[in-house]
PDB file of C-alpha atoms in Angstrom:
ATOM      1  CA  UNK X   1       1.592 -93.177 -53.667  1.00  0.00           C
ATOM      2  CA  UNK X   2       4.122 -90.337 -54.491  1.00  0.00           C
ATOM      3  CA  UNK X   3       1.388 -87.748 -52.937  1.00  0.00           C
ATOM      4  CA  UNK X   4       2.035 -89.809 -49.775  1.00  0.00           C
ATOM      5  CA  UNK X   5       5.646 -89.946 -49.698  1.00  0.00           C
ATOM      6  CA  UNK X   6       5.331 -86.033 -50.380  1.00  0.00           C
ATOM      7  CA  UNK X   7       3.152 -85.670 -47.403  1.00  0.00           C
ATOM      8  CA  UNK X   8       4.661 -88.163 -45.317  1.00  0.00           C
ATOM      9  CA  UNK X   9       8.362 -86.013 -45.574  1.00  0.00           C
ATOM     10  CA  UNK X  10       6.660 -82.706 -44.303  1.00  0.00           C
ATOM     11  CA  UNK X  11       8.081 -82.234 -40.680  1.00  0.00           C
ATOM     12  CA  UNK X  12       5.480 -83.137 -37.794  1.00  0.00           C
ATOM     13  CA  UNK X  13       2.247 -84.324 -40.430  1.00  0.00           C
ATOM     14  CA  UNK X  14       2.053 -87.766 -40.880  1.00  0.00           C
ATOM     15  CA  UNK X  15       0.177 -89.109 -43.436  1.00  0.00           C
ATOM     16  CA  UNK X  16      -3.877 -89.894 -43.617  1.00  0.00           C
ATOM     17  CA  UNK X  17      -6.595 -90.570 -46.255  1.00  0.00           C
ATOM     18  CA  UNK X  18      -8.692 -87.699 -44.314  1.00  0.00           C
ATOM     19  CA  UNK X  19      -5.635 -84.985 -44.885  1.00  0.00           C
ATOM     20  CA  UNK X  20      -5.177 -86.287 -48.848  1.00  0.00           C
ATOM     21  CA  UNK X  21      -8.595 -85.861 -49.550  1.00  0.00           C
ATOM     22  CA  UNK X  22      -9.210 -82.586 -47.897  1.00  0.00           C
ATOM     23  CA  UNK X  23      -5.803 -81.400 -49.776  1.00  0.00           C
ATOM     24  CA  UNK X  24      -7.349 -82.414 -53.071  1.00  0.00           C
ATOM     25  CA  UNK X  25     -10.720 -80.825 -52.714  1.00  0.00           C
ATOM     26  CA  UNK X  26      -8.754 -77.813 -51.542  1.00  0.00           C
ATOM     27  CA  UNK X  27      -8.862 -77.202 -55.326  1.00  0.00           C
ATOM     28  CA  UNK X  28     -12.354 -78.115 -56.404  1.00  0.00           C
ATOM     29  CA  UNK X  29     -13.903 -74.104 -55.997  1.00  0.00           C
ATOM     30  CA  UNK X  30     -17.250 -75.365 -54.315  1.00  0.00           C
ATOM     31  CA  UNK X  31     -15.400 -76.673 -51.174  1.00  0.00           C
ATOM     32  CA  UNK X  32     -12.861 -74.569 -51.210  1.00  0.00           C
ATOM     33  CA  UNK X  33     -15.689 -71.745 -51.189  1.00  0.00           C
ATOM     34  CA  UNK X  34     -17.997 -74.107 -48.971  1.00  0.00           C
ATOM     35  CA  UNK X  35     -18.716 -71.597 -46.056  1.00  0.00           C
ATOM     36  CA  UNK X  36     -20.023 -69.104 -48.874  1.00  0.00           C
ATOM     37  CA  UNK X  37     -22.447 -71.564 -50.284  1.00  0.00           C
ATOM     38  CA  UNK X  38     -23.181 -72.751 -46.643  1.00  0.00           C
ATOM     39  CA  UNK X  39     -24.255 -69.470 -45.721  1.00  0.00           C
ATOM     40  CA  UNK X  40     -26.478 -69.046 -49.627  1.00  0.00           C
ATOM     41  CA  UNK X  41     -27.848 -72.956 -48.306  1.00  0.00           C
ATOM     42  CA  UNK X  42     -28.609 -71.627 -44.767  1.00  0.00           C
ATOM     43  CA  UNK X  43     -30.561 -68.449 -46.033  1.00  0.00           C
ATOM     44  CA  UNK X  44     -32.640 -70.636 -48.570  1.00  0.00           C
ATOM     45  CA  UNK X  45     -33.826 -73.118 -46.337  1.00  0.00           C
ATOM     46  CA  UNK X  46     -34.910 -70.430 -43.759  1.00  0.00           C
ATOM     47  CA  UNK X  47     -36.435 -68.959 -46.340  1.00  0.00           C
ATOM     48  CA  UNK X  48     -38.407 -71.625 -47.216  1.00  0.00           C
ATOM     49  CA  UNK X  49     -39.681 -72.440 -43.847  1.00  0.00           C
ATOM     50  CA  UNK X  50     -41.393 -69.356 -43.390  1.00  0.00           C
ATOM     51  CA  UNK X  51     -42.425 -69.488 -46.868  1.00  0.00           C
ATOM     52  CA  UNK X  52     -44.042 -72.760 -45.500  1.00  0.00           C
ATOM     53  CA  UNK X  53     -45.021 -71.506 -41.977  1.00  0.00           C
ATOM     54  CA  UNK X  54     -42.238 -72.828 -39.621  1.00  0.00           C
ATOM     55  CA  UNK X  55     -41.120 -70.256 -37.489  1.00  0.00           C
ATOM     56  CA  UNK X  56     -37.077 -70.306 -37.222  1.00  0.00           C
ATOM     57  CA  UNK X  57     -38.858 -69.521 -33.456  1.00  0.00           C
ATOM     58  CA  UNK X  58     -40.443 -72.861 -32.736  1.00  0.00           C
ATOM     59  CA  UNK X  59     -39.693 -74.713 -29.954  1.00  0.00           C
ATOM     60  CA  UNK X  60     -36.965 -76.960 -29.954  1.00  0.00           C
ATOM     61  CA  UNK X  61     -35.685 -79.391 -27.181  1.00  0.00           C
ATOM     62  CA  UNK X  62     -32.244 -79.140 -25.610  1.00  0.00           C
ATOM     63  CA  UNK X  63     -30.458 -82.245 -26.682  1.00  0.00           C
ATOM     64  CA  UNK X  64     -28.627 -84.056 -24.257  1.00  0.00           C
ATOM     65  CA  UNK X  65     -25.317 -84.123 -26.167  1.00  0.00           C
ATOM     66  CA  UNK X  66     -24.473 -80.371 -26.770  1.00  0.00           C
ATOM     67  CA  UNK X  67     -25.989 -79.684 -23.557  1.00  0.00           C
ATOM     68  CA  UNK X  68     -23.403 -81.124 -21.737  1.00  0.00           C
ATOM     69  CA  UNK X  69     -20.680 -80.175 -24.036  1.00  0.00           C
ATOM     70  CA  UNK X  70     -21.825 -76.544 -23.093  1.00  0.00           C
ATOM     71  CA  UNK X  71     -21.631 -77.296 -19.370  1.00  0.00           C
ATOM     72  CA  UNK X  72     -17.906 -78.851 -19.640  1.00  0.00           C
ATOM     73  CA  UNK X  73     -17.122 -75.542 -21.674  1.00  0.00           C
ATOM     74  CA  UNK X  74     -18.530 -73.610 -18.992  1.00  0.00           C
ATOM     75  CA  UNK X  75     -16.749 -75.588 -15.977  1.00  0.00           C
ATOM     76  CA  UNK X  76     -13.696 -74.879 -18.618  1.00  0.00           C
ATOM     77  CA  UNK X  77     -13.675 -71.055 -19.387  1.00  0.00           C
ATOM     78  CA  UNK X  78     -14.637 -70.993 -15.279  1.00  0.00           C
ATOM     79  CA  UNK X  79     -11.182 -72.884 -14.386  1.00  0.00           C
ATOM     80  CA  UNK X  80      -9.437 -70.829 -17.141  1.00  0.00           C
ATOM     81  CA  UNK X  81     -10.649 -67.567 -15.971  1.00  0.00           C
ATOM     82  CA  UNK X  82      -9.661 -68.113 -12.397  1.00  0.00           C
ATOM     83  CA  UNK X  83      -6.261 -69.066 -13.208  1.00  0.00           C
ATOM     84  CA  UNK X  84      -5.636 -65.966 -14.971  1.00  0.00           C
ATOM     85  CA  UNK X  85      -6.692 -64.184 -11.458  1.00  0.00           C
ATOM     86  CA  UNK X  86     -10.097 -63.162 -13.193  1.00  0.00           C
ATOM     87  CA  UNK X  87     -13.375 -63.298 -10.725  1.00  0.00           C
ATOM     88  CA  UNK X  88     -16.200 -64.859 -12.635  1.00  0.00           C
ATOM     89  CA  UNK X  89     -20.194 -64.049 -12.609  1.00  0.00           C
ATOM     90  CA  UNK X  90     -22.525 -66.067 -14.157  1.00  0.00           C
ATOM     91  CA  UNK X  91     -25.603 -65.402 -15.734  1.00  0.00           C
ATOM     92  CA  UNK X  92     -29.029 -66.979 -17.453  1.00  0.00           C
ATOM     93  CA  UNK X  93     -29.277 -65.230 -20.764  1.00  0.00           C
ATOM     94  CA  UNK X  94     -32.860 -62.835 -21.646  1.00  0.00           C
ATOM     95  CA  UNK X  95     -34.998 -64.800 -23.539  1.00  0.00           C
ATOM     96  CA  UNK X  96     -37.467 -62.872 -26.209  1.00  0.00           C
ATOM     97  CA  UNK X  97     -40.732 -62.640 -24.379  1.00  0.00           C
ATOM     98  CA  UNK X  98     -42.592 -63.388 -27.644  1.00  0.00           C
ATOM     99  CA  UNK X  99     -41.243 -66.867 -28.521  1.00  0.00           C
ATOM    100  CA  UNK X 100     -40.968 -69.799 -26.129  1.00  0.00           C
ATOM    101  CA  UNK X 101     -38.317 -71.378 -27.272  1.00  0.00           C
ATOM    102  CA  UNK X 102     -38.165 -74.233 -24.924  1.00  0.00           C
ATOM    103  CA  UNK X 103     -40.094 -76.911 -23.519  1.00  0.00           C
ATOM    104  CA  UNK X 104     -40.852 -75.593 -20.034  1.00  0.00           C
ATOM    105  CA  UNK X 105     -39.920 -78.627 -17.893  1.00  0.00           C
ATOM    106  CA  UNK X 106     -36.140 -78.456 -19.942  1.00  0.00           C
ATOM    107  CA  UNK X 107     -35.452 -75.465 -19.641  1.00  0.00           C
ATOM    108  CA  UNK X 108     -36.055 -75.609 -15.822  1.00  0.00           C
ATOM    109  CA  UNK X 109     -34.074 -78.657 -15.713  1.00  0.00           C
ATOM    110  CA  UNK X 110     -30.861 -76.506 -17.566  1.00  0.00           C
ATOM    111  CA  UNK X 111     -32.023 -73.269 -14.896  1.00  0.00           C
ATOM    112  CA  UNK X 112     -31.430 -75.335 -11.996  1.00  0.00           C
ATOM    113  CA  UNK X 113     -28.400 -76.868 -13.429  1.00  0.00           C
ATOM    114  CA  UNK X 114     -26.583 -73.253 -14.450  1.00  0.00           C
ATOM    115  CA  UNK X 115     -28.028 -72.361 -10.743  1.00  0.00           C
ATOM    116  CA  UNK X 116     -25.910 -75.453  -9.160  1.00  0.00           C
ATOM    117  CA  UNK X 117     -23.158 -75.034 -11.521  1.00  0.00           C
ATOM    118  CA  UNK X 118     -22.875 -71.479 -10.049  1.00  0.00           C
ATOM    119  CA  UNK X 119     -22.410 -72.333  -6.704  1.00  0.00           C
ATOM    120  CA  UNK X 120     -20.416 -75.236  -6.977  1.00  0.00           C
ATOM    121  CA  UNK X 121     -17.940 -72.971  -8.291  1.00  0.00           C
ATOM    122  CA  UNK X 122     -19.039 -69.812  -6.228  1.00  0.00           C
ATOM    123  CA  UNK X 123     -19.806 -67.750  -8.625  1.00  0.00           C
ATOM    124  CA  UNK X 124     -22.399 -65.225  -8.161  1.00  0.00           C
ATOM    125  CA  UNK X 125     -25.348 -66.269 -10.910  1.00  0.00           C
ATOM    126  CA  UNK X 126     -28.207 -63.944 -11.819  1.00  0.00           C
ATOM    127  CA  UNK X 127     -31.287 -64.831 -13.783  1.00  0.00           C
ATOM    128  CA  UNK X 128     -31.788 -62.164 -16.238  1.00  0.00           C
ATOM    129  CA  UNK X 129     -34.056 -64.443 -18.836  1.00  0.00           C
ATOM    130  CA  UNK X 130     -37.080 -62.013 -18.226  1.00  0.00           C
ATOM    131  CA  UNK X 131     -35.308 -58.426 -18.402  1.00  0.00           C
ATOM    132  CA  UNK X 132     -35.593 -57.306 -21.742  1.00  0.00           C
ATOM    133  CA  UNK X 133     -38.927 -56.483 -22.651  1.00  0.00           C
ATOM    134  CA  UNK X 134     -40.588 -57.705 -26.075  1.00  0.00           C
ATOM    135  CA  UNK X 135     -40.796 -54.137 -27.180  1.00  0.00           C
ATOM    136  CA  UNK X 136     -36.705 -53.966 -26.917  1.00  0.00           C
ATOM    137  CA  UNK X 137     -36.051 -57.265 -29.255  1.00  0.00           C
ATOM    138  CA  UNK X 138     -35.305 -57.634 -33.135  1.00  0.00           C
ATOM    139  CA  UNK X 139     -36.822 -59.240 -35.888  1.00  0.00           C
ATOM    140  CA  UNK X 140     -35.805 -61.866 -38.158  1.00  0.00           C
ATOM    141  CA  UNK X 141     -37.604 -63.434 -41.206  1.00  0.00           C
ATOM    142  CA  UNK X 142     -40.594 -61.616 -40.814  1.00  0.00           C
ATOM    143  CA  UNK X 143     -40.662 -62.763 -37.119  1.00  0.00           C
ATOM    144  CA  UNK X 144     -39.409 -61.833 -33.600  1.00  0.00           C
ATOM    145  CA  UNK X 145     -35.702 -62.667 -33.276  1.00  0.00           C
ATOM    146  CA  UNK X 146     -35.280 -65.273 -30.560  1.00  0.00           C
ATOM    147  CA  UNK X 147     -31.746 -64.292 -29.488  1.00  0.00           C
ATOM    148  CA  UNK X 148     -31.231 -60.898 -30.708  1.00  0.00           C
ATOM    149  CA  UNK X 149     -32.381 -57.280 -29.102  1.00  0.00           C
ATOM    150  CA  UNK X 150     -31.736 -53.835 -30.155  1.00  0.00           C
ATOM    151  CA  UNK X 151     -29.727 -51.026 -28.946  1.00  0.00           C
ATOM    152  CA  UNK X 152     -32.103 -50.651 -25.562  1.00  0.00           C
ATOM    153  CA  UNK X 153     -32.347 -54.285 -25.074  1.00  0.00           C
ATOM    154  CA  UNK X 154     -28.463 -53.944 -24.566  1.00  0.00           C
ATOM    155  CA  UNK X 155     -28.484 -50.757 -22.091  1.00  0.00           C
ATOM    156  CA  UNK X 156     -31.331 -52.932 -20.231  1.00  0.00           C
ATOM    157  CA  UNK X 157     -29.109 -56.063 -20.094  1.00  0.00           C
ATOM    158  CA  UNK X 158     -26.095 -53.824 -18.952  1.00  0.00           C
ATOM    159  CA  UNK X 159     -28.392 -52.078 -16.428  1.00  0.00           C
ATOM    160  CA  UNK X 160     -29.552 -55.868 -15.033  1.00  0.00           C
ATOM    161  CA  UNK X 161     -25.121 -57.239 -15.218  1.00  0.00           C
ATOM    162  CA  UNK X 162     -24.524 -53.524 -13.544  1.00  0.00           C
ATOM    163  CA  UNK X 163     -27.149 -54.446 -10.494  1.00  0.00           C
ATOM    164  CA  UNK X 164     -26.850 -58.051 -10.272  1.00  0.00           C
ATOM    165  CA  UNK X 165     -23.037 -57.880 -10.419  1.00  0.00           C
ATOM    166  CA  UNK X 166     -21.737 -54.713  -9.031  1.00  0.00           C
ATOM    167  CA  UNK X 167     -20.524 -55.343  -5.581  1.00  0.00           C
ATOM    168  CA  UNK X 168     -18.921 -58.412  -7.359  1.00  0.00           C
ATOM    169  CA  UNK X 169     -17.080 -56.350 -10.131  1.00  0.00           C
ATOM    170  CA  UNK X 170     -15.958 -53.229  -7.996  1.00  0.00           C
ATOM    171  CA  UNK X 171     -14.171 -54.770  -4.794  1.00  0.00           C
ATOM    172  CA  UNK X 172     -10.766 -54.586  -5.852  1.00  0.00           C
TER     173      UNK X 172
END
């Protein structure tokens, strides 16, 4: 009760059992260290899928839930963008060659959608998923990387942006 009424008098916080709790396990080290031991939990358990043969580069499907999150932040940063006098190009991502990542009939689904989103907002869009060759892409756990390239994977995505978005970029 007195950790309340201490809580309750700071200016703009009201009280809640969420903000009490979180306050006290402010001092217990493993949460207040948690995105340490997060990151230690995160490399184990990749570890031991390879260990156990599951690629970190299996195919997943793109959930519903996030995907439209990712839309609404994209409509978003679009709006934002504009109102700040910016022009905005849009573009599909390279995907590493040596993993398929998706499920095709998804990922087509998502394509057309970044394709509509595009042009409902006029923005020119550019599919650049196939421009960086396998040979220019990292590694990761023993594995291709499925998001990562190296340094020439980045001069070829800036050569694709410079082509597909040029005319866009230089009228003043």
């Amino acid at each position: 009760a007195r950790r309340r009424a201490e809580i309750a008098v700071e200016p703009g916080r009201k009280w809640s059992i969420e903000r009490t709790l979180r306050d006290a396990l402010e001092r217990v080290p493993l949460y207040h260290n948690r995105e340490g031991a997060h990151l230690a939990l995160f490399e184990i358990l990749y570890s031991i899928r390879v260990r156990l043969g599951v690629s970190p580069t299996g195919r997943r499907h793109i959930l519903a839930e996030p995907l439209e999150e990712n839309f609404a932040a994209i409509e978003d940063v679009i709006e934002l963008a504009r109102s700040s006098g910016c022009r905005v190009c849009l573009y599909n991502a390279p995907v590493n060659p040596a993993v398929s990542m998706f499920y095709a009939n998804e990922y087509r689904a998502y394509l057309e959608r970044l394709r509509t989103l595009a042009a409902a907002n006029s923005c020119p869009f550019a599919d650049l998923a196939t421009v960086v060759p396998a040979s220019e892409w990292g590694s990761w756990l023993g594995g291709p990387d499925p998001i990562h390239f190296d340094e020439r994977g980045h001069e070829t995505l800036a050569q694709h942006l410079y082509e597909a978005f040029a005319d866009e970029l230089l009228r003043f």
